[in-house]
Coordinates of C-alpha atoms in Angstrom, one line a residue:
M1 CA -39.9 -7.0 -24.6
N2 CA -42.1 -5.3 -27.2
P3 CA -40.7 -2.4 -29.2
R4 CA -42.8 0.7 -29.5
Y5 CA -42.7 0.6 -33.3
Q6 CA -42.5 -2.2 -35.8
T7 CA -40.5 -0.5 -38.6
I8 CA -38.3 2.5 -39.2
P9 CA -40.9 4.2 -41.4
E10 CA -43.4 3.9 -38.5
T11 CA -40.7 5.4 -36.1
L12 CA -40.2 8.3 -38.5
L13 CA -43.9 9.1 -39.0
A14 CA -44.3 9.3 -35.2
L15 CA -41.9 12.3 -35.3
Q16 CA -43.6 14.3 -38.0
D17 CA -44.7 17.0 -35.6
C18 CA -41.6 16.8 -33.3
T19 CA -40.0 20.2 -32.8
K20 CA -38.6 19.6 -29.3
Y21 CA -35.8 17.2 -30.4
G22 CA -33.6 17.1 -33.5
A23 CA -30.3 16.6 -35.2
R24 CA -27.7 19.3 -34.8
F25 CA -24.6 19.5 -37.1
A26 CA -21.6 21.4 -35.7
D27 CA -18.6 22.7 -37.6
R28 CA -15.0 23.0 -36.3
T29 CA -15.6 26.5 -35.1
G30 CA -18.4 25.5 -32.8
N31 CA -21.2 26.9 -35.0
A32 CA -24.1 24.5 -35.4
Q33 CA -27.4 24.2 -37.2
L34 CA -30.4 22.3 -35.6
Y35 CA -32.9 20.4 -37.7
P36 CA -36.0 19.5 -35.6
Y37 CA -37.0 15.9 -36.3
G38 CA -40.2 17.1 -37.9
D39 CA -38.1 18.8 -40.5
V40 CA -35.8 15.7 -40.8
V41 CA -38.9 13.6 -41.6
D42 CA -40.3 16.1 -44.1
R43 CA -37.0 16.2 -46.0
A44 CA -36.8 12.4 -46.0
M45 CA -40.3 12.2 -47.4
R46 CA -39.4 14.6 -50.2
V47 CA -36.3 12.5 -51.0
A48 CA -38.4 9.3 -50.9
G49 CA -40.8 10.8 -53.4
T50 CA -37.9 11.8 -55.7
L51 CA -36.4 8.3 -55.6
Q52 CA -39.8 6.7 -56.3
R53 CA -40.2 9.0 -59.3
Q54 CA -36.8 8.0 -60.6
G55 CA -37.9 4.3 -60.5
L56 CA -36.8 3.0 -57.1
Q57 CA -38.6 -0.2 -56.3
P58 CA -39.1 -1.8 -52.9
G59 CA -36.0 -3.9 -52.1
D60 CA -33.6 -1.9 -54.4
R61 CA -30.2 -1.5 -52.8
V62 CA -29.1 2.1 -52.5
A63 CA -25.4 2.8 -51.7
I64 CA -24.8 6.1 -49.9
V65 CA -21.3 7.5 -49.8
L66 CA -21.6 10.8 -47.9
P67 CA -19.9 12.5 -45.0
T68 CA -21.8 13.2 -41.8
S69 CA -24.4 15.9 -42.7
I70 CA -28.1 16.5 -43.1
H71 CA -27.7 15.1 -46.6
F72 CA -26.7 11.8 -45.2
F73 CA -30.0 11.8 -43.1
D74 CA -31.9 12.8 -46.2
A75 CA -30.6 10.0 -48.4
F76 CA -30.6 7.2 -45.8
L77 CA -34.0 7.9 -44.3
G78 CA -35.5 8.8 -47.6
T79 CA -34.4 5.5 -49.1
M80 CA -36.1 3.6 -46.2
L81 CA -39.3 5.6 -46.6
A82 CA -39.2 4.8 -50.4
G83 CA -38.9 1.1 -49.7
G84 CA -35.3 0.8 -50.7
V85 CA -32.5 -0.9 -48.7
P86 CA -29.7 1.6 -47.9
T87 CA -26.1 0.8 -47.3
A88 CA -23.7 3.4 -46.0
L89 CA -20.1 3.2 -47.4
Y90 CA -17.2 5.3 -46.2
P91 CA -16.0 8.3 -48.3
P92 CA -12.4 8.4 -49.6
V93 CA -10.6 9.9 -46.6
R94 CA -7.1 8.2 -46.8
L95 CA -5.9 9.9 -49.9
G96 CA -2.6 8.1 -49.8
K97 CA -4.4 4.8 -50.2
L98 CA -7.0 5.5 -52.8
T99 CA -6.2 2.4 -54.9
E100 CA -7.1 0.2 -52.0
Y101 CA -10.2 2.3 -51.3
F102 CA -11.4 1.9 -54.9
A103 CA -11.0 -1.9 -54.8
R104 CA -12.9 -2.2 -51.5
T105 CA -15.7 0.1 -52.6
A106 CA -16.1 -1.6 -56.0
R107 CA -16.2 -4.9 -54.2
A108 CA -18.9 -3.7 -51.8
L109 CA -21.1 -2.2 -54.5
Q110 CA -20.8 -5.4 -56.5
Q111 CA -21.6 -7.5 -53.4
I112 CA -24.9 -5.8 -52.7
G113 CA -25.9 -5.3 -56.3
A114 CA -26.4 -1.6 -55.8
R115 CA -28.7 -0.1 -58.4
F116 CA -28.6 3.5 -56.9
L117 CA -25.7 5.5 -55.7
V118 CA -25.9 8.8 -53.8
I119 CA -22.8 11.0 -53.5
D120 CA -21.8 14.6 -53.3
P121 CA -19.8 16.7 -55.8
Q122 CA -16.5 16.4 -53.7
I123 CA -16.8 12.6 -53.5
G124 CA -17.8 12.4 -57.1
K125 CA -14.4 14.0 -58.1
L126 CA -12.5 11.0 -56.7
I127 CA -14.8 7.9 -56.7
G128 CA -14.9 7.2 -60.5
P129 CA -12.6 4.2 -60.5
A130 CA -14.7 2.4 -57.9
V131 CA -17.8 2.5 -60.2
E132 CA -16.3 2.3 -63.6
S133 CA -16.8 -1.4 -64.2
L134 CA -20.1 -1.9 -62.4
H135 CA -22.9 -3.0 -64.7
G136 CA -25.9 -3.0 -62.4
L137 CA -25.5 0.6 -61.2
S138 CA -28.0 2.6 -63.2
H139 CA -28.8 5.7 -61.1
I140 CA -26.2 8.1 -59.7
F141 CA -27.4 11.1 -57.8
D142 CA -26.0 14.2 -56.1
A143 CA -27.5 14.2 -52.6
G144 CA -28.4 17.8 -52.9
D145 CA -30.5 17.2 -56.0
L146 CA -32.8 14.6 -54.3
L147 CA -34.5 17.2 -52.1
Q148 CA -37.4 18.1 -54.4
D149 CA -41.1 18.6 -54.0
A150 CA -42.0 15.1 -55.2
A151 CA -45.1 13.2 -53.9
W152 CA -44.2 10.3 -51.6
H153 CA -46.2 7.2 -51.9
P154 CA -46.1 5.5 -48.5
I155 CA -44.5 2.0 -48.4
R156 CA -45.4 -0.2 -45.4
P157 CA -42.7 -2.8 -45.1
Q158 CA -43.1 -6.0 -43.2
A159 CA -41.2 -6.2 -39.9
D160 CA -39.1 -9.1 -41.3
A161 CA -38.2 -7.2 -44.5
P162 CA -34.6 -6.0 -44.9
A163 CA -34.3 -2.5 -43.4
L164 CA -30.6 -1.9 -44.3
L165 CA -27.3 -3.6 -45.1
Q166 CA -24.5 -2.9 -42.6
F167 CA -21.0 -3.9 -43.6
S168 CA -19.0 -5.7 -40.9
S169 CA -15.7 -4.1 -39.9
G170 CA -13.6 -6.5 -41.8
T171 CA -10.8 -6.8 -39.3
T172 CA -10.1 -10.5 -40.1
T173 CA -11.7 -11.0 -43.5
H174 CA -13.2 -8.8 -46.3
P175 CA -16.2 -6.8 -45.0
K176 CA -19.5 -8.6 -45.4
A177 CA -23.0 -7.0 -45.9
V178 CA -25.0 -7.9 -42.8
T179 CA -28.8 -7.9 -43.5
L180 CA -30.7 -6.3 -40.7
S181 CA -34.5 -6.4 -40.8
H182 CA -36.8 -3.8 -39.3
R183 CA -37.5 -6.3 -36.5
N184 CA -33.8 -6.7 -35.7
L185 CA -33.4 -2.9 -35.5
M186 CA -36.5 -2.3 -33.4
H187 CA -35.5 -4.9 -30.9
S188 CA -31.9 -3.6 -30.7
L189 CA -33.1 0.0 -30.2
E190 CA -35.6 -1.0 -27.6
M191 CA -32.9 -2.9 -25.6
I192 CA -30.6 0.2 -25.7
D193 CA -33.4 2.5 -24.8
G194 CA -33.9 0.5 -21.6
F195 CA -30.3 1.4 -20.6
V196 CA -30.7 5.2 -21.2
S197 CA -34.3 5.6 -20.1
F198 CA -33.1 6.9 -16.7
L199 CA -32.2 10.2 -18.5
G200 CA -34.7 12.9 -17.8
N201 CA -36.5 15.1 -20.3
G202 CA -34.0 17.9 -19.9
E203 CA -31.2 15.5 -20.7
R204 CA -33.1 14.3 -23.8
E205 CA -33.2 17.9 -25.1
N206 CA -29.5 18.2 -24.7
G207 CA -29.1 14.5 -25.7
G208 CA -25.7 13.4 -26.9
V209 CA -22.7 14.1 -29.1
C210 CA -21.7 11.8 -31.9
W211 CA -18.5 12.1 -33.9
L212 CA -18.5 8.4 -34.9
P213 CA -18.8 7.7 -38.7
L214 CA -22.4 7.0 -39.7
Y215 CA -21.3 4.2 -41.9
H216 CA -20.3 2.3 -38.7
D217 CA -23.0 0.5 -36.7
M218 CA -22.0 2.3 -33.5
G219 CA -22.7 5.7 -35.2
L220 CA -25.6 4.6 -37.4
I221 CA -27.6 2.5 -35.0
G222 CA -26.2 3.6 -31.6
C223 CA -26.5 7.3 -32.4
L224 CA -28.6 8.2 -35.5
F225 CA -31.4 5.7 -35.0
M226 CA -31.2 5.8 -31.3
G227 CA -31.7 9.6 -31.4
L228 CA -34.9 9.0 -33.5
Y229 CA -36.2 6.1 -31.4
H230 CA -35.5 7.5 -27.9
P231 CA -36.0 10.4 -29.0
A232 CA -33.4 13.0 -28.1
T233 CA -31.3 15.7 -29.7
L234 CA -27.9 14.7 -30.9
T235 CA -25.1 16.9 -32.0
Y236 CA -23.0 15.5 -34.8
L237 CA -19.4 16.2 -35.6
R238 CA -17.5 14.7 -38.5
P239 CA -14.9 12.0 -37.6
E240 CA -12.1 14.0 -39.3
Q241 CA -13.0 17.0 -37.0
F242 CA -12.4 14.8 -33.9
L243 CA -9.2 13.3 -35.3
A244 CA -7.8 16.7 -36.1
K245 CA -8.8 18.2 -32.8
P246 CA -9.9 15.7 -30.1
A247 CA -10.6 18.6 -27.7
L248 CA -13.6 19.6 -29.9
W249 CA -15.4 16.4 -28.8
L250 CA -15.2 17.3 -25.1
Q251 CA -15.8 21.0 -25.8
T252 CA -19.0 20.1 -27.7
I253 CA -20.2 17.9 -24.8
S254 CA -19.7 20.8 -22.5
R255 CA -21.3 23.4 -24.8
Y256 CA -24.5 21.5 -25.1
A257 CA -24.5 19.8 -21.7
A258 CA -24.8 16.5 -23.4
A259 CA -25.7 13.4 -21.3
A260 CA -24.4 10.6 -23.6
S261 CA -21.5 10.2 -26.1
P262 CA -20.0 6.9 -27.2
A263 CA -16.6 6.1 -28.6
P264 CA -14.2 3.3 -29.2
D265 CA -11.3 2.8 -26.8
F266 CA -8.7 4.5 -29.0
A267 CA -10.6 7.8 -28.8
Y268 CA -10.2 8.0 -25.0
G269 CA -6.4 7.3 -25.4
L270 CA -6.2 10.0 -28.1
C271 CA -7.7 12.5 -25.8
L272 CA -5.1 11.7 -23.2
S273 CA -2.2 12.4 -25.6
R274 CA -3.6 15.2 -27.8
I275 CA -5.7 17.5 -25.5
S276 CA -3.9 20.2 -23.5
D277 CA -5.1 21.7 -20.3
E278 CA -5.4 25.0 -22.1
E279 CA -8.0 23.5 -24.5
M280 CA -10.0 22.4 -21.5
D281 CA -10.4 26.0 -20.2
G282 CA -14.1 26.5 -19.4
V283 CA -15.1 22.9 -20.2
D284 CA -17.6 21.3 -17.9
L285 CA -18.1 17.5 -18.3
S286 CA -20.5 17.1 -15.3
S287 CA -23.5 16.5 -17.6
W288 CA -21.8 13.5 -19.3
R289 CA -23.7 10.6 -17.7
I290 CA -22.9 7.8 -20.2
A291 CA -19.6 7.4 -22.1
F292 CA -20.0 4.1 -23.8
N293 CA -16.7 2.4 -24.6
G294 CA -16.9 -0.4 -27.2
A295 CA -16.3 -1.5 -30.8
E296 CA -12.7 -2.7 -30.1
A297 CA -10.6 -4.1 -27.3
I298 CA -10.8 -2.0 -24.1
D299 CA -7.7 -1.1 -22.2
P300 CA -8.6 -0.6 -18.5
N301 CA -5.5 1.5 -18.0
V302 CA -6.7 4.0 -20.6
M303 CA -10.1 4.1 -18.9
Q304 CA -8.6 4.8 -15.5
R305 CA -6.2 7.4 -16.8
F306 CA -9.1 9.1 -18.7
I307 CA -11.1 9.3 -15.5
D308 CA -8.2 10.6 -13.5
R309 CA -7.3 13.2 -16.0
F310 CA -10.7 14.6 -16.8
S311 CA -12.3 14.4 -13.4
R312 CA -10.8 17.8 -12.9
W313 CA -13.4 19.1 -15.3
G314 CA -16.4 17.3 -13.7
L315 CA -16.2 13.8 -15.4
R316 CA -17.9 11.2 -13.2
P317 CA -16.0 8.0 -12.7
E318 CA -19.2 5.9 -13.4
A319 CA -19.7 7.6 -16.8
L320 CA -17.2 5.3 -18.5
T321 CA -19.4 2.3 -19.5
P322 CA -17.8 -0.7 -21.3
V323 CA -20.1 -2.4 -23.8
Y324 CA -19.9 -5.2 -26.3
G325 CA -21.6 -5.7 -29.6
L326 CA -21.3 -6.3 -33.3
A327 CA -23.1 -5.5 -36.5
E328 CA -24.3 -9.1 -36.9
A329 CA -26.2 -8.7 -33.6
G330 CA -27.8 -5.4 -34.5
L331 CA -25.2 -3.7 -32.4
A332 CA -25.8 -4.4 -28.7
V333 CA -25.0 -7.7 -26.9
T334 CA -23.9 -6.8 -23.4
F335 CA -23.9 -3.5 -21.5
S336 CA -22.4 -2.5 -18.2
D337 CA -24.6 -0.7 -15.8
P338 CA -24.3 3.0 -16.8
A339 CA -25.1 4.1 -13.2
E340 CA -22.2 2.2 -11.6
P341 CA -18.4 2.4 -12.0
A342 CA -16.9 -0.1 -14.5
V343 CA -15.9 -3.5 -13.1
I344 CA -12.2 -4.3 -13.7
T345 CA -10.8 -7.6 -12.6
E346 CA -7.2 -8.9 -12.6
F347 CA -6.8 -12.5 -13.7
D348 CA -4.1 -15.1 -13.4
R349 CA -2.2 -14.8 -16.7
E350 CA -0.6 -18.2 -16.4
A351 CA -4.0 -19.9 -16.1
L352 CA -5.4 -17.8 -19.0
T353 CA -2.6 -18.6 -21.4
R354 CA -1.9 -22.3 -20.5
S355 CA -5.3 -23.8 -19.6
G356 CA -7.9 -21.2 -20.8
V357 CA -9.2 -20.8 -17.3
A358 CA -10.1 -17.4 -15.8
K359 CA -9.4 -17.0 -12.1
P360 CA -8.6 -14.0 -10.1
G361 CA -4.8 -13.5 -9.7
S362 CA -2.1 -11.4 -11.2
G363 CA -1.0 -10.7 -14.7
R364 CA -3.9 -9.5 -16.9
R365 CA -6.5 -6.9 -16.0
L366 CA -9.7 -7.0 -18.0
P367 CA -12.9 -4.8 -17.9
S368 CA -16.3 -6.5 -17.7
V369 CA -18.5 -5.6 -20.6
G370 CA -21.6 -6.2 -18.5
R371 CA -24.5 -8.6 -18.8
S372 CA -26.6 -9.6 -21.7
M373 CA -29.2 -7.3 -23.1
P374 CA -32.9 -8.1 -22.2
G375 CA -34.2 -10.6 -24.7
L376 CA -30.7 -12.0 -25.7
D377 CA -29.1 -15.3 -24.7
V378 CA -25.4 -15.2 -24.5
E379 CA -23.3 -18.4 -24.1
V380 CA -19.6 -19.3 -24.0
R381 CA -18.9 -22.6 -25.8
D382 CA -16.1 -25.0 -26.5
Q383 CA -17.0 -26.8 -29.8
E384 CA -20.7 -27.7 -29.2
A385 CA -20.7 -27.7 -25.3
R386 CA -21.7 -24.7 -23.1
L387 CA -18.9 -23.9 -20.7
D388 CA -19.1 -23.0 -17.0
D389 CA -18.2 -19.6 -15.6
G390 CA -14.4 -19.0 -15.7
S391 CA -13.7 -21.1 -18.9
I392 CA -12.7 -19.4 -22.1
G393 CA -14.5 -20.2 -25.3
R394 CA -16.3 -18.7 -28.3
I395 CA -19.1 -16.3 -27.6
W396 CA -22.5 -17.2 -29.1
V397 CA -25.6 -15.0 -29.1
R398 CA -29.3 -15.7 -29.8
G399 CA -32.2 -13.3 -29.9
P400 CA -34.6 -11.1 -32.0
S401 CA -32.0 -8.6 -32.9
I402 CA -29.7 -11.1 -34.5
T403 CA -29.3 -11.0 -38.3
N404 CA -30.6 -13.7 -40.6
G405 CA -27.3 -13.6 -42.4
Y406 CA -25.0 -11.9 -44.9
Y407 CA -26.6 -10.6 -48.1
N408 CA -26.1 -12.9 -51.0
D409 CA -23.5 -15.0 -49.2
P410 CA -25.0 -18.3 -48.1
E411 CA -21.6 -19.9 -47.5
S412 CA -20.6 -17.3 -44.9
T413 CA -24.0 -17.2 -43.4
G414 CA -23.8 -21.0 -42.8
R415 CA -20.6 -20.4 -40.8
L416 CA -22.1 -17.5 -38.9
L417 CA -25.4 -19.0 -37.8
R418 CA -26.4 -22.4 -36.3
D419 CA -29.9 -23.3 -35.0
G420 CA -30.7 -19.6 -34.4
W421 CA -27.4 -18.9 -32.6
L422 CA -24.8 -16.4 -33.9
D423 CA -21.1 -17.4 -33.6
T424 CA -19.5 -14.0 -32.9
G425 CA -15.9 -15.3 -33.5
D426 CA -14.9 -13.6 -30.2
L427 CA -13.3 -15.4 -27.3
G428 CA -14.5 -14.6 -23.7
F429 CA -15.7 -16.0 -20.4
F430 CA -18.2 -15.3 -17.7
H431 CA -17.1 -14.3 -14.2
R432 CA -19.7 -13.6 -11.5
D433 CA -22.3 -13.3 -14.3
N434 CA -20.4 -10.6 -16.1
L435 CA -18.9 -11.2 -19.6
Y436 CA -15.2 -10.5 -20.3
I437 CA -13.7 -10.4 -23.8
S438 CA -10.3 -12.1 -24.0
G439 CA -9.6 -11.9 -27.7
R440 CA -10.6 -12.8 -31.2
A441 CA -10.5 -16.5 -32.3
K442 CA -8.8 -15.8 -35.6
D443 CA -6.2 -13.5 -34.1
L444 CA -5.1 -15.9 -31.4
I445 CA -1.3 -16.3 -31.1
I446 CA -0.1 -19.7 -29.9
I447 CA 3.5 -19.8 -28.8
R448 CA 5.0 -23.0 -27.2
G449 CA 1.5 -24.2 -26.2
R450 CA 0.4 -20.9 -24.6
N451 CA -2.4 -18.8 -26.0
Y452 CA -1.9 -15.0 -26.3
A453 CA -4.4 -12.5 -27.4
P454 CA -2.6 -10.0 -29.6
Q455 CA -4.2 -7.1 -27.7
E456 CA -2.3 -7.9 -24.5
I457 CA 1.0 -7.7 -26.5
E458 CA -0.1 -4.5 -28.4
T459 CA -1.2 -2.8 -25.2
L460 CA 2.4 -3.0 -23.8
L461 CA 3.5 -0.9 -26.8
T462 CA 0.7 1.6 -26.8
D463 CA 2.7 4.4 -25.2
L464 CA 6.2 3.3 -26.0
P465 CA 8.3 6.4 -27.0
G466 CA 9.2 6.3 -30.6
L467 CA 6.1 4.5 -31.8
R468 CA 2.8 6.0 -33.1
R469 CA 0.2 5.4 -30.4
G470 CA -2.0 2.4 -31.1
C471 CA -0.2 1.6 -34.4
A472 CA 1.4 -1.8 -33.6
V473 CA 0.1 -5.3 -34.4
A474 CA 1.2 -8.6 -33.0
V475 CA 0.7 -11.6 -35.4
A476 CA 1.8 -15.2 -35.6
D477 CA 3.7 -16.2 -38.8
S478 CA 3.8 -19.9 -39.5
S479 CA 5.0 -19.6 -43.1
A480 CA 8.5 -20.6 -42.4
E481 CA 10.7 -22.7 -40.0
G482 CA 7.8 -25.0 -39.2
R483 CA 6.7 -23.2 -36.1
E484 CA 4.7 -20.0 -35.2
R485 CA 6.9 -16.9 -34.9
L486 CA 5.8 -13.9 -33.0
V487 CA 6.0 -10.9 -35.4
I488 CA 5.6 -7.3 -34.3
L489 CA 4.7 -4.8 -37.0
A490 CA 4.9 -1.2 -35.6
E491 CA 4.7 2.2 -37.1
R492 CA 7.4 4.7 -36.2
D493 CA 6.6 8.1 -34.8
R494 CA 8.2 10.4 -37.4
R495 CA 9.0 13.0 -34.6
S496 CA 11.1 10.6 -32.6
P497 CA 14.9 10.9 -33.0
K498 CA 15.4 7.4 -31.5
P499 CA 17.5 5.1 -33.9
D500 CA 15.9 2.0 -35.3
D501 CA 18.1 -0.5 -33.4
E502 CA 17.4 1.3 -30.1
L503 CA 13.7 1.3 -30.8
V504 CA 13.7 -2.4 -31.8
G505 CA 15.5 -3.1 -28.5
S506 CA 12.9 -1.2 -26.5
I507 CA 10.1 -3.2 -28.2
R508 CA 11.8 -6.5 -27.5
N509 CA 12.5 -5.6 -23.8
T510 CA 9.0 -4.3 -23.2
V511 CA 7.4 -7.5 -24.5
L512 CA 9.9 -9.7 -22.6
S513 CA 9.4 -7.9 -19.3
G514 CA 5.6 -7.7 -19.7
L515 CA 4.9 -11.3 -20.9
A516 CA 8.2 -13.2 -20.6
L517 CA 7.9 -13.5 -24.4
T518 CA 10.5 -12.7 -27.0
P519 CA 9.4 -11.5 -30.4
D520 CA 11.0 -13.4 -33.3
V521 CA 10.7 -10.5 -35.8
I522 CA 10.2 -6.8 -35.2
E523 CA 9.5 -4.7 -38.3
L524 CA 9.5 -0.9 -38.1
L525 CA 7.2 0.8 -40.6
P526 CA 6.7 4.3 -41.8
P527 CA 3.5 6.1 -40.5
G528 CA 0.3 5.0 -42.2
T529 CA 1.6 1.7 -43.5
L530 CA -0.6 -0.8 -41.5
P531 CA -3.9 -1.6 -43.2
R532 CA -7.1 -0.5 -41.4
T533 CA -10.8 -1.0 -41.7
S534 CA -13.2 1.8 -42.7
S535 CA -13.6 2.6 -39.0
G536 CA -9.9 2.8 -38.3
K537 CA -9.3 -0.6 -36.7
L538 CA -6.1 -2.4 -37.5
R539 CA -6.5 -5.4 -39.8
R540 CA -4.1 -7.9 -38.3
A541 CA -4.7 -10.8 -40.8
E542 CA -4.2 -8.4 -43.7
A543 CA -1.1 -6.9 -42.2
L544 CA 0.3 -10.5 -41.8
R545 CA -0.5 -11.3 -45.4
M546 CA 1.1 -8.1 -46.7
Y547 CA 4.2 -8.8 -44.5
Q548 CA 4.5 -12.3 -45.9
T549 CA 4.1 -11.1 -49.5
R550 CA 6.3 -8.0 -49.0
Q551 CA 3.5 -5.6 -49.8
L552 CA 3.7 -3.4 -46.6
R553 CA 4.4 0.0 -48.1
P554 CA 3.7 3.5 -46.8
P555 CA 0.8 5.5 -48.3
A556 CA 1.7 7.6 -51.3
R557 CA 2.4 11.3 -50.5
T558 CA -0.7 13.4 -50.9
T559 CA 0.5 16.4 -52.8
R560 CA -1.6 18.9 -54.8
L561 CA -0.3 17.4 -58.0
A562 CA -1.1 13.9 -56.9
L563 CA -4.6 14.9 -55.9
L564 CA -5.1 16.6 -59.4
R565 CA -4.0 13.3 -61.0
H566 CA -6.5 11.4 -58.9
V567 CA -9.3 13.8 -60.0
A568 CA -8.3 13.5 -63.7
T569 CA -8.2 9.7 -63.4
S570 CA -11.6 9.7 -61.8
Q571 CA -13.1 11.9 -64.5
L572 CA -11.8 9.5 -67.2
A573 CA -13.3 6.6 -65.3
W574 CA -16.7 8.3 -65.1
A575 CA -16.5 9.0 -68.8
R576 CA -15.8 5.4 -69.6
H577 CA -18.6 4.3 -67.3
W578 CA -21.1 6.7 -68.8
L579 CA -20.1 5.7 -72.4
R580 CA -20.5 2.0 -71.6
R581 CA -23.9 2.5 -70.0
T582 CA -25.1 4.8 -72.8
I583 CA -24.1 2.1 -75.4
N584 CA -25.8 -0.6 -73.4
G585 CA -28.8 1.6 -72.9
S586 CA -29.1 2.2 -76.6
R587 CA -28.9 -1.5 -77.2
A588 CA -31.6 -2.1 -74.6
D589 CA -33.8 0.5 -76.3
R590 CA -33.4 -1.4 -79.6
H591 CA -34.4 -4.7 -78.0
A592 CA -37.1 -3.4 -75.7
D593 CA -40.3 -5.2 -75.5
A594 CA -43.0 -4.0 -77.8
D595 CA -45.2 -2.9 -74.9
E596 CA -42.4 -0.8 -73.3
S597 CA -42.5 2.9 -74.2
P598 CA -39.3 4.6 -75.4
A599 CA -39.5 6.9 -72.3
A600 CA -39.7 3.9 -70.0
A601 CA -36.8 2.2 -71.8
S602 CA -34.5 5.2 -71.7
A603 CA -35.4 5.9 -68.0
R604 CA -33.4 2.8 -67.1
W605 CA -30.2 4.8 -67.6
P606 CA -31.1 8.2 -66.2
Y607 CA -27.7 9.9 -65.7
R608 CA -29.2 13.2 -65.3
R609 CA -30.5 15.5 -62.5
P610 CA -33.9 14.3 -61.2
R611 CA -36.8 16.2 -62.5

C-alpha cells in the first residue's frame, strides 16, 4: 500500500487549484459558507508566511485552541506548511468546571513545550489562568490576525518528521501527546480512503457532515484530513450545535445529500431520545451511505433502534458501520464493511466472565468492529503469547500508521510499544476473523472470580427512568473491606420526580436481573458531576478516585456574575503573565549576546499583533 502523497504539505499543494471540493461551515440556522480547497490552501500559505515572519522554526510546537471554523483550518494547516508541529486543544466549554479545565490545559501546554498559542478573542477572555505560569510560551496570536499577505517560504519535511501531536482521550490516565509523523498520517488516510473509494464523484461533491470536535482524532484525521486527502466536500457543524439540537445533524445530512458522517455511539442514542418526528419533517437520509460508529463502546441495541427509527426517512440498514481505532494508531485499526449490514453476535456470558472464552450463546450481544485495515497486523495476546480465535486478551497492533511514541515521555512510550507492536490496552477477541471489543483492561471489574466489563453494567442503566442518559459509571473499589466492591455512580435526571430510595432500588434491581450481580454501593449525583474527557467520554478511573477522596461535586452554577468573575480573573492572569514575560524579556535583552541585535532580542517576546 503506497499513499499518494508523502506529507501533509504535499497533499495541500496538490489542492491549490481545487474549486470542485471544499470545506463548508454551517450555522445553527442552516446558513453555510463554502471555502473551496484552493482558497483553504491559499489562506494556510498566508498564515504560514506570517508565522515564519514571527520567528516560527521547523519543529516548534504550536497549540491551537479554537472552535470549529475556517480559522481552525487556517491555524492548523498554516502551522504545518510553516514547518511547525500543531496540537489542537479543546476550548473552555464546561463553564461550571473551569478550574479543572485550566489545570488540564496548563498541563498539556507544559507537556508539549508549546512556544506558540493561537486563540480567538472569546477564548482569550477565559483562558488566562491556563497560561499564566508557562515560561516557554513566547508568542500568543489571535487567529484572525494571522491571515496576512506574508511571503511563505516552503518547508519540505521528511516523511518521518512529526506532523502533529494528538492528545489521547485520557479515559484511564491523564491525556498524553501522541506523536504522529507524516508517514503515519499518510498511511492512515490511504487505508481509510480504500474504504470510501466506492463513493462516486457526485457523492464526493456532497461529501460528508462532521460535527465532531476537531481536537479529537476522529474529527481531525477522520474528517478534516480525510476531506483533503480523498478529496471531498465536508460540511462542518460545531459540537455544541449538535448537542443543543441533535436534529440539526440529520437535517444537514439531508440538506446537502451527504454520503458519509461519523459519530461515537452516544450520538446515535441522543438522536433517539432528543429528536422529534416533527423535526424530521422533509428530511431524506437515503444519501447517507456510511455512518461510522466508533471512539467508544458500541451498544448494538442503540444501533438497531436507530436503524428502526430513522429508516422511515430513508436510512439504509447497512449504513451503520462499527469501527475501531485510537489516536496512537493514527486513528484506524479495524473497519466493518460499509456496504454490508453490521455483524452482531450473541455470546455466552458465563463463558466470557468466568473463563475469558467467547462462544456463541446467550447473555451478551456484541457488534463486530470488522477486520484489520490493509497494512496493519492485529493480534490478541495473553502476556506474550498470541491467542487463538475465541480467546479474550489484549489487542496489539503493528503497521506504518502506528505512532513512535508519546512526546517527551519515554517511560509511557516504553509501556506502549514493544518490538514495533502497540499495546492498545483494550480487551477483545477474534470470532470468524472479525474483531470484537470486550472492554478496557484498566477498567475491568473482577467480582468473585468473574470478569465484567463496566460497559455491560452501564448499558443496563442507559435508559433507566430517573437517570441522565449515558451518565452512569460502574467501578470496582478495593480501598476498604479487603475485597472489590461494585460501585455505581450515576447522575440523576433533574426532571424526574422519582425519590432517591426508589431510584436506588431500580438501579439495584436492574443490575441484579440483568447480570445476577448486586451493587455494593449506589451513589446518586447531581447532573454534570462525573468527570469527562475533552471529547465527552466518562473517566471511570478519575470518577473512582474522586469518589474515594470525597471530591465528587456538581459543577458550579454558570451565572452571569460567575462568568464576569471568570473573565476578570482571566484578565488578571494575563496581566501577571505579560508582566513576568516583559521582565524576563528585559533581562534577556541586557544579557543578549554581542552579535544579537536589539530587534532580534526583543522579538523573542512579541506580545503584539503580527506586522
